Coordinates of C-alpha atoms and ligand atoms in Angstrom, one line a residue:
M1 CA 8.0 -1.4 20.4
R2 CA 9.4 -3.2 17.3
L3 CA 9.5 -7.1 17.6
D4 CA 13.4 -9.1 17.3
W5 CA 12.6 -12.0 15.1
T6 CA 15.8 -13.1 15.4
N7 CA 16.9 -16.6 16.8
L8 CA 13.3 -18.1 17.1
R9 CA 14.5 -21.2 17.9
T10 CA 16.7 -20.9 20.4
F11 CA 14.4 -18.2 22.4
A12 CA 17.1 -16.0 23.2
V13 CA 15.1 -13.1 22.1
T14 CA 11.7 -12.5 22.3
F15 CA 9.5 -13.4 19.0
G16 CA 5.8 -12.9 20.6
L17 CA 3.3 -9.8 20.2
G18 CA 3.0 -9.5 23.6
A19 CA 4.8 -6.2 24.0
F20 CA 3.8 -4.9 20.6
L21 CA 0.2 -5.6 22.0
A22 CA 0.7 -4.3 25.4
G23 CA -2.3 -2.3 26.7
C24 CA -4.6 -2.8 23.4
P25 CA -8.0 -4.7 24.6
S26 CA -8.2 -7.5 22.6
K27 CA -11.2 -10.0 23.9
T28 CA -10.6 -12.7 25.9
T29 CA -13.5 -14.6 26.8
T30 CA -16.3 -16.0 24.6
S31 CA -19.3 -14.4 25.6
E32 CA -23.0 -15.7 24.6
K33 CA -23.3 -12.7 22.8
D34 CA -20.0 -13.3 20.9
K35 CA -21.4 -17.0 20.4
A36 CA -24.8 -15.2 18.9
A37 CA -24.9 -15.4 15.0
P38 CA -25.4 -12.2 12.9
P39 CA -28.7 -12.0 10.7
D40 CA -28.5 -14.4 7.9
K41 CA -27.5 -13.4 4.7
P42 CA -29.1 -14.8 1.8
G43 CA -27.1 -17.2 -0.3
D44 CA -24.6 -17.7 3.1
K45 CA -24.1 -21.2 3.1
A46 CA -22.4 -20.6 6.7
A47 CA -25.3 -20.0 7.9
T48 CA -27.2 -22.8 7.9
P49 CA -28.4 -24.1 11.7
D50 CA -26.4 -27.3 12.5
K51 CA -28.0 -30.4 11.6
A52 CA -29.2 -32.1 14.7
G53 CA -25.5 -34.3 16.4
G54 CA -23.8 -33.2 13.1
G55 CA -23.6 -29.2 12.2
Q56 CA -20.9 -28.1 10.5
V57 CA -17.9 -25.5 10.1
E58 CA -17.1 -22.9 7.2
V59 CA -13.3 -23.0 6.9
F60 CA -11.5 -20.1 5.0
S61 CA -8.4 -20.1 3.4
W62 CA -6.5 -19.5 -0.2
W63 CA -5.7 -22.6 -1.0
T64 CA -7.2 -23.2 -4.1
G65 CA -4.5 -23.9 -6.2
P66 CA -2.3 -27.0 -7.5
G67 CA -0.4 -27.3 -4.9
E68 CA -2.5 -25.8 -2.4
Q69 CA -5.3 -27.5 -2.7
E70 CA -4.3 -31.0 -2.4
G71 CA -2.7 -30.6 1.1
L72 CA -6.3 -28.6 2.3
D73 CA -8.4 -31.8 1.1
A74 CA -6.0 -34.3 2.9
M75 CA -6.3 -32.5 6.0
I76 CA -10.6 -32.3 5.3
A77 CA -10.5 -35.7 4.9
D78 CA -8.9 -36.5 8.2
F79 CA -11.0 -34.3 9.7
K80 CA -14.7 -36.0 8.6
K81 CA -13.1 -39.4 9.4
K82 CA -12.9 -38.4 12.8
N83 CA -15.9 -36.1 12.9
P84 CA -18.6 -37.8 10.8
G85 CA -21.5 -36.1 10.2
V86 CA -20.0 -32.8 10.4
E87 CA -20.2 -31.0 7.5
V88 CA -16.9 -28.5 6.0
I89 CA -17.6 -26.0 3.9
N90 CA -13.9 -25.0 2.1
A91 CA -14.6 -21.2 2.0
A92 CA -11.2 -21.1 0.2
V93 CA -10.9 -17.9 -2.1
S94 CA -8.7 -18.5 -4.8
G95 CA -4.5 -16.1 -5.5
G96 CA -1.8 -16.5 -4.4
A97 CA -1.0 -15.1 -1.1
G98 CA -4.2 -14.6 0.2
T99 CA -4.8 -11.4 -2.5
N100 CA -8.0 -12.0 -3.4
A101 CA -8.9 -13.7 -0.2
K102 CA -7.1 -11.2 2.5
A103 CA -10.0 -8.4 1.3
I104 CA -12.8 -10.5 1.0
L105 CA -12.1 -11.4 4.9
A106 CA -11.7 -8.0 6.2
N107 CA -15.1 -7.7 4.5
R108 CA -16.3 -10.3 6.1
L109 CA -15.0 -9.2 9.7
Q110 CA -16.0 -5.9 9.4
T111 CA -19.5 -7.2 9.1
G112 CA -19.8 -9.4 12.0
N113 CA -20.1 -12.5 9.5
P114 CA -16.9 -14.4 10.0
P115 CA -16.1 -18.1 8.5
D116 CA -15.4 -20.4 11.4
S117 CA -11.9 -20.7 11.0
Y118 CA -9.8 -18.9 9.3
Q119 CA -6.3 -18.5 8.2
R120 CA -3.5 -16.4 9.5
H121 CA 0.0 -16.1 9.1
A122 CA 1.6 -16.2 13.0
G123 CA 3.5 -12.7 13.3
L124 CA 2.2 -9.1 12.7
E125 CA -0.3 -10.2 10.7
L126 CA -2.5 -11.9 13.4
S127 CA -1.9 -8.9 15.3
D128 CA -4.6 -6.6 13.4
D129 CA -7.3 -8.9 14.6
I130 CA -6.4 -9.1 18.0
K131 CA -6.0 -5.3 18.2
A132 CA -10.2 -5.4 17.1
G133 CA -11.3 -7.8 19.3
K134 CA -11.8 -10.6 16.1
V135 CA -10.5 -13.6 17.1
E136 CA -11.0 -15.7 20.5
D137 CA -8.2 -16.7 23.1
L138 CA -7.4 -20.1 22.7
A139 CA -5.1 -20.8 25.6
A140 CA -7.7 -23.3 27.6
M141 CA -7.6 -25.6 24.5
Y142 CA -4.1 -25.1 24.3
A143 CA -3.8 -25.7 28.3
S144 CA -6.3 -29.0 27.4
E145 CA -5.1 -30.4 24.7
G146 CA -1.3 -30.6 25.8
W147 CA 0.0 -28.4 22.7
K148 CA 2.2 -25.8 24.4
D149 CA 4.8 -28.7 24.9
K150 CA 4.5 -29.6 21.3
M151 CA 5.3 -26.2 19.6
P152 CA 8.5 -24.3 19.2
K153 CA 8.0 -21.8 22.3
G154 CA 9.4 -18.5 19.5
L155 CA 6.6 -19.7 17.5
L156 CA 4.3 -19.6 20.0
D157 CA 5.1 -16.6 21.1
A158 CA 4.5 -14.9 17.8
I159 CA 0.8 -16.1 18.0
T160 CA 0.7 -15.0 22.1
V161 CA -0.5 -12.0 24.1
D162 CA -0.2 -11.3 27.2
G163 CA -0.3 -15.3 28.0
K164 CA -3.4 -15.5 25.4
I165 CA -3.4 -17.6 22.4
Y166 CA -4.6 -16.8 19.1
S167 CA -4.6 -19.4 16.7
V168 CA -3.1 -22.5 15.7
P169 CA 0.1 -23.2 13.5
V170 CA -0.5 -26.0 10.7
N171 CA 2.9 -25.4 9.3
I172 CA 6.3 -24.2 8.9
H173 CA 7.1 -22.0 5.1
R174 CA 10.4 -21.7 4.0
A175 CA 10.3 -18.3 1.7
N176 CA 14.0 -17.7 0.7
L177 CA 14.4 -20.2 -2.0
I178 CA 15.2 -20.7 -5.8
W179 CA 14.0 -23.0 -8.1
F180 CA 15.6 -24.3 -11.3
V181 CA 15.4 -27.3 -14.1
P182 CA 19.1 -29.3 -13.4
K183 CA 19.2 -30.1 -17.5
T184 CA 18.4 -26.5 -18.1
L185 CA 21.4 -25.3 -16.5
Q186 CA 23.3 -27.9 -17.9
G187 CA 22.6 -26.9 -21.6
L188 CA 23.6 -23.5 -20.4
G189 CA 26.8 -24.0 -19.1
I190 CA 26.1 -23.3 -15.6
A191 CA 27.4 -25.1 -12.7
G192 CA 24.6 -24.5 -10.1
P193 CA 22.6 -21.6 -8.9
P194 CA 24.5 -18.0 -7.9
K195 CA 25.4 -18.1 -4.5
D196 CA 24.7 -14.3 -4.0
W197 CA 22.8 -11.8 -6.2
K198 CA 26.5 -10.6 -7.9
E199 CA 26.6 -14.4 -9.2
F200 CA 22.5 -14.1 -10.4
L201 CA 23.2 -10.8 -12.6
A202 CA 26.5 -12.6 -14.0
Q203 CA 24.6 -15.8 -15.1
A204 CA 21.4 -13.4 -16.1
E205 CA 23.6 -12.1 -18.8
T206 CA 24.7 -15.5 -20.4
I207 CA 21.4 -16.5 -20.0
K208 CA 19.6 -13.5 -21.7
G209 CA 22.9 -13.9 -24.2
K210 CA 20.8 -17.6 -25.0
G211 CA 17.7 -16.0 -26.0
K212 CA 15.9 -17.2 -22.5
T213 CA 14.8 -15.3 -19.1
P214 CA 17.0 -15.3 -16.4
L215 CA 14.3 -15.0 -13.4
A216 CA 10.2 -16.0 -13.7
V217 CA 7.7 -14.2 -12.0
G218 CA 4.5 -13.4 -10.7
P219 CA 2.1 -10.8 -10.1
Q220 CA 3.1 -8.2 -7.5
W221 CA 2.7 -10.2 -3.9
T222 CA 5.2 -12.8 -6.3
Q223 CA 7.6 -9.7 -6.9
K224 CA 7.3 -8.2 -3.6
H225 CA 8.3 -12.0 -2.1
L226 CA 11.4 -11.4 -4.6
L227 CA 12.2 -8.3 -2.8
E228 CA 12.3 -9.6 0.6
T229 CA 15.0 -12.5 -0.6
V230 CA 17.0 -9.6 -2.1
L231 CA 16.9 -7.1 0.9
L232 CA 17.7 -10.5 2.6
G233 CA 20.6 -11.5 0.3
E234 CA 22.1 -8.4 0.0
L235 CA 22.0 -6.6 4.0
G236 CA 22.7 -10.4 6.0
P237 CA 19.8 -11.8 8.2
D238 CA 20.5 -9.5 11.3
K239 CA 20.6 -6.0 8.9
Y240 CA 16.9 -7.4 7.7
T241 CA 15.5 -8.0 10.9
G242 CA 16.7 -4.6 11.7
L243 CA 14.9 -3.2 8.8
W244 CA 11.3 -4.4 10.5
N245 CA 12.2 -3.7 14.0
G246 CA 13.9 -0.5 13.3
K247 CA 17.5 -1.1 14.0
T248 CA 18.6 -1.0 10.2
D249 CA 18.6 2.8 8.8
W250 CA 16.2 2.7 5.8
A251 CA 18.2 5.8 4.5
S252 CA 21.3 3.9 4.9
A253 CA 23.5 4.1 1.7
E254 CA 23.6 -0.5 1.9
V255 CA 19.8 -0.3 1.9
T256 CA 19.3 1.8 -1.4
G257 CA 22.1 0.1 -3.1
A258 CA 20.2 -3.4 -2.2
L259 CA 16.8 -1.7 -3.6
D260 CA 19.1 -0.5 -6.6
T261 CA 20.3 -4.5 -7.0
F262 CA 16.4 -5.6 -6.6
K263 CA 15.3 -3.3 -9.7
K264 CA 18.2 -4.6 -11.9
V265 CA 17.4 -8.5 -10.9
L266 CA 14.0 -7.3 -11.8
S267 CA 15.0 -6.4 -14.9
F268 CA 16.1 -10.0 -15.9
S269 CA 12.7 -11.3 -15.2
D270 CA 10.2 -12.0 -17.2
I271 CA 7.6 -8.9 -15.8
R272 CA 6.0 -7.5 -18.3
S273 CA 4.7 -10.5 -19.6
A274 CA 4.1 -12.2 -16.0
A275 CA 0.7 -12.7 -16.0
A276 CA -1.6 -15.6 -13.5
D277 CA 0.2 -16.4 -10.5
W278 CA 3.1 -18.2 -9.1
Q279 CA 2.6 -21.8 -10.5
P280 CA 2.0 -20.6 -14.0
A281 CA 6.1 -18.5 -13.1
A282 CA 6.7 -22.4 -12.5
D283 CA 5.8 -23.7 -15.2
R284 CA 7.8 -21.7 -17.8
V285 CA 10.9 -22.7 -15.6
L286 CA 9.4 -26.2 -16.4
D287 CA 9.2 -25.8 -20.1
G288 CA 13.0 -24.3 -20.2
T289 CA 11.9 -20.7 -21.5
A290 CA 13.0 -19.5 -17.8
V291 CA 15.8 -20.5 -16.1
Y292 CA 15.0 -19.3 -11.9
T293 CA 11.7 -18.7 -10.4
V294 CA 12.0 -17.2 -6.4
M295 CA 9.4 -19.0 -4.7
G296 CA 8.7 -20.4 -0.8
D297 CA 8.8 -24.0 -0.3
W298 CA 4.7 -24.6 -1.5
L299 CA 6.1 -24.5 -5.2
D300 CA 7.6 -27.9 -3.8
G301 CA 4.1 -29.3 -2.9
Y302 CA 3.1 -28.3 -6.3
L303 CA 5.7 -29.8 -8.2
K304 CA 6.0 -33.4 -6.6
G305 CA 2.5 -33.4 -6.1
A306 CA 0.2 -31.6 -8.2
K307 CA 2.9 -32.0 -11.3
K308 CA 4.5 -35.6 -10.2
L309 CA 8.1 -34.3 -10.9
A310 CA 11.3 -36.0 -9.0
F311 CA 13.4 -34.1 -7.0
K312 CA 16.9 -33.3 -7.9
T313 CA 16.4 -34.5 -11.5
D314 CA 13.5 -33.0 -12.7
Y315 CA 13.4 -29.9 -10.1
D316 CA 16.2 -28.9 -7.7
V317 CA 16.1 -26.0 -5.1
A318 CA 18.6 -24.2 -3.1
A319 CA 18.6 -21.0 -0.8
S320 CA 18.0 -18.0 -2.5
P321 CA 21.3 -16.0 -3.7
G322 CA 22.7 -14.8 -0.4
S323 CA 20.8 -16.4 1.7
A324 CA 22.2 -20.0 2.8
G325 CA 21.9 -21.0 6.5
I326 CA 19.0 -18.9 6.7
Y327 CA 15.2 -19.7 7.4
D328 CA 12.6 -16.7 6.3
F329 CA 9.9 -18.6 8.0
L330 CA 6.0 -18.2 7.6
S331 CA 3.5 -19.9 9.4
D332 CA 0.1 -20.3 8.1
S333 CA -2.2 -21.0 11.7
F334 CA -6.3 -21.0 11.6
T335 CA -8.3 -19.0 14.0
L336 CA -11.6 -19.0 15.9
P337 CA -13.2 -16.1 15.1
V338 CA -15.9 -14.1 17.6
G339 CA -18.7 -14.7 16.5
A340 CA -18.0 -17.8 14.7
K341 CA -21.6 -19.4 13.7
H342 CA -20.5 -22.8 14.4
H343 CA -18.3 -22.5 17.9
D344 CA -17.4 -26.2 18.5
E345 CA -17.3 -27.6 14.9
A346 CA -14.4 -24.7 14.4
V347 CA -13.1 -25.8 17.9
K348 CA -13.3 -29.3 16.2
W349 CA -11.8 -28.2 12.9
L350 CA -8.7 -26.6 15.1
K351 CA -8.2 -29.6 17.1
E352 CA -7.6 -31.3 13.7
C353 CA -4.9 -28.3 12.4
A354 CA -3.3 -28.9 15.7
S355 CA -3.3 -32.6 15.4
T356 CA 0.0 -35.2 14.0
E357 CA -2.2 -36.8 12.0
G358 CA -3.3 -33.4 10.4
Q359 CA -0.5 -32.1 9.9
D360 CA 1.5 -34.9 8.7
L361 CA -0.8 -35.0 6.4
F362 CA -1.7 -31.8 5.2
N363 CA 2.3 -30.6 5.2
P364 CA 3.4 -33.4 2.9
Q365 CA 1.7 -32.3 0.2
K366 CA 1.4 -28.6 0.8
G367 CA 5.5 -28.9 0.9
S368 CA 5.7 -27.2 4.6
V369 CA 7.0 -28.5 7.7
P370 CA 5.0 -29.6 10.3
A371 CA 4.8 -26.8 13.2
R372 CA 4.6 -29.3 15.7
T373 CA 7.9 -30.5 17.5
D374 CA 6.9 -34.4 17.3
A375 CA 5.7 -34.9 13.8
D376 CA 6.4 -38.1 12.0
K377 CA 9.8 -37.1 9.9
S378 CA 9.5 -39.9 8.0
K379 CA 6.4 -39.0 6.3
Y380 CA 9.1 -35.7 5.0
K381 CA 11.0 -36.7 1.7
D382 CA 13.7 -34.8 -0.6
Y383 CA 13.2 -31.4 -0.5
L384 CA 11.2 -31.6 2.7
A385 CA 13.4 -34.0 4.3
S386 CA 16.1 -31.0 4.3
A387 CA 13.7 -28.3 5.0
L388 CA 13.2 -30.2 7.8
K389 CA 16.6 -30.7 9.0
D390 CA 17.2 -27.2 8.5
W391 CA 14.5 -26.1 10.2
Q392 CA 15.4 -28.1 13.6
D393 CA 19.3 -27.4 12.9
P394 CA 20.2 -25.1 15.6
A395 CA 22.7 -23.3 13.5
T396 CA 20.0 -22.5 11.3
K397 CA 19.1 -18.7 11.5
I398 CA 16.1 -17.6 11.8
V399 CA 14.4 -14.6 10.1
G400 CA 10.3 -13.7 9.4
S401 CA 8.8 -13.0 6.3
L402 CA 7.5 -9.7 5.0
T403 CA 5.6 -10.8 1.7
H404 CA 3.7 -13.2 4.1
G405 CA 2.8 -11.5 7.8
V406 CA 5.6 -12.0 10.1
V407 CA 7.0 -8.7 10.3
A408 CA 5.1 -6.4 9.3
N409 CA 1.2 -6.3 10.0
N410 CA -1.8 -5.7 7.6
A411 CA -1.5 -1.8 7.4
V412 CA 2.6 -1.6 6.8
G413 CA 2.4 -4.3 4.4
A414 CA -0.3 -2.1 1.9
E415 CA 2.1 0.9 2.8
V416 CA 5.3 -1.9 1.2
D417 CA 2.7 -2.2 -1.7
T418 CA 2.1 0.8 -2.8
A419 CA 5.2 1.9 -2.7
L420 CA 6.4 -1.3 -4.5
G421 CA 3.9 -0.3 -7.4
L422 CA 5.5 2.9 -7.3
L423 CA 8.7 1.6 -7.5
L424 CA 8.2 -0.9 -10.1
A425 CA 6.5 2.0 -12.6
G426 CA 10.2 4.1 -12.6
G427 CA 10.3 5.1 -9.0
D428 CA 13.6 5.6 -7.2
S429 CA 15.0 3.6 -4.8
K430 CA 15.5 6.1 -2.0
G431 CA 12.1 6.6 -2.6
F432 CA 10.8 3.5 -1.5
A433 CA 13.0 3.6 1.1
D434 CA 11.8 6.9 2.7
A435 CA 7.6 5.8 2.7
V436 CA 8.5 2.5 4.0
A437 CA 10.1 3.9 6.7
K438 CA 7.3 6.3 7.1
A439 CA 4.7 3.5 7.4
L440 CA 7.1 1.8 9.9
A441 CA 7.2 4.8 11.9
A442 CA 3.4 5.7 12.0
N443 CA 2.8 1.9 12.9
K444 CA 5.2 1.6 15.6
Ligands
GAL501 C1 1.3 -17.5 1.3 C2 1.1 -18.9 2.4 C3 1.5 -20.2 1.9 C4 0.9 -20.2 0.5 C5 1.4 -19.4 -0.4 C6 1.1 -19.1 -1.7 O1 0.7 -16.5 2.4 O2 1.1 -18.8 3.7 O3 0.8 -21.5 2.5 O4 -0.1 -20.6 0.1 O5 0.8 -18.1 0.2 O6 0.0 -19.0 -1.8

């Protein structure tokens, strides 16, 4: 059965993985065998025995770059304050959207050498680990710590199967945003960011005519991220969601048309020279070489935190074209892998992730809003104040991110990557649509 990702906050429609995974074997308890450490490997820092009364915890993520690392560092500092003597091994692997980290993690899980806690997106990305029995059920912790009442029910449903809860969400990010520098627009005589993709294409002609790049992009994952926002803007929230739950026909003219629009949008980008990651793409907008970039709100962490820029004057942001009033969401969450070598310290780390202090230290720097509903609103300023307001506004329509693991599991995500590679190499929209429809059918 496919999931319906609509109405996350109003809870009118099931968000959870339960139905998707019904009948799949999943580990629910931690046996002594599960807890036993796999054999030490030379050079594996995490395999060092716990220090008496201290111990260590290996935390795995992909938050290494400017704007990513600062938030994690803040949470680690708070953890150390609360748990003096516990050493934190920050095992972050660089590469936006976890492009490198996910491959390394897959290998570690496969070989029975998990980190003590690792980052996973809430939603179908987590479902693979649950199905494979790789992550522990945290429901008892949720009950004893009283977390269930502190997180939106729809979000909890996205990490729950059969009443078992498999991760701890630390934030909510928004993917559907277009970023720009106000004075660049003024200099070009452009009144404001494009309201839809048709307007973007019209603006792009003008921008190109004046010798600038209309849209800065980074590596392929950023192009996939762009694709999801074009599909969302062109099809609207219900049909976008329908792409992933089987209700929207990939073979329809509307979908092919949206994919054609994506190709046109990309033709106004610097895809040929794009290298490195999402930060350098943003840098080209800052230096005025390029005018727009489409990226999630971790970019706010980069611009405001790492770059120390002022919101509204040095940079500004709007909903990506055609997606006003819609929150294309994703949530970073942390797990307790079966076989974690430092189980008890990992539990302490998860408590940090779920805490109001941890979330309110992490998110303002990360460019995300808290997963908890009772966080301190005064900590969220400028862009984040408006993000929090939009996230909590009952009129906002919520959809789930493709690129960041909400609406597609890893197998579907990988098939989309392959199909996108072919599309970018000159393939046609119909071929892409057929390939994705096939991947979805095979992963029902
Ligand atoms: C996402 C992740 C964000 C941010 C982004 C860019 O997948 O959820 O927290 O790290 O990648 O790296």
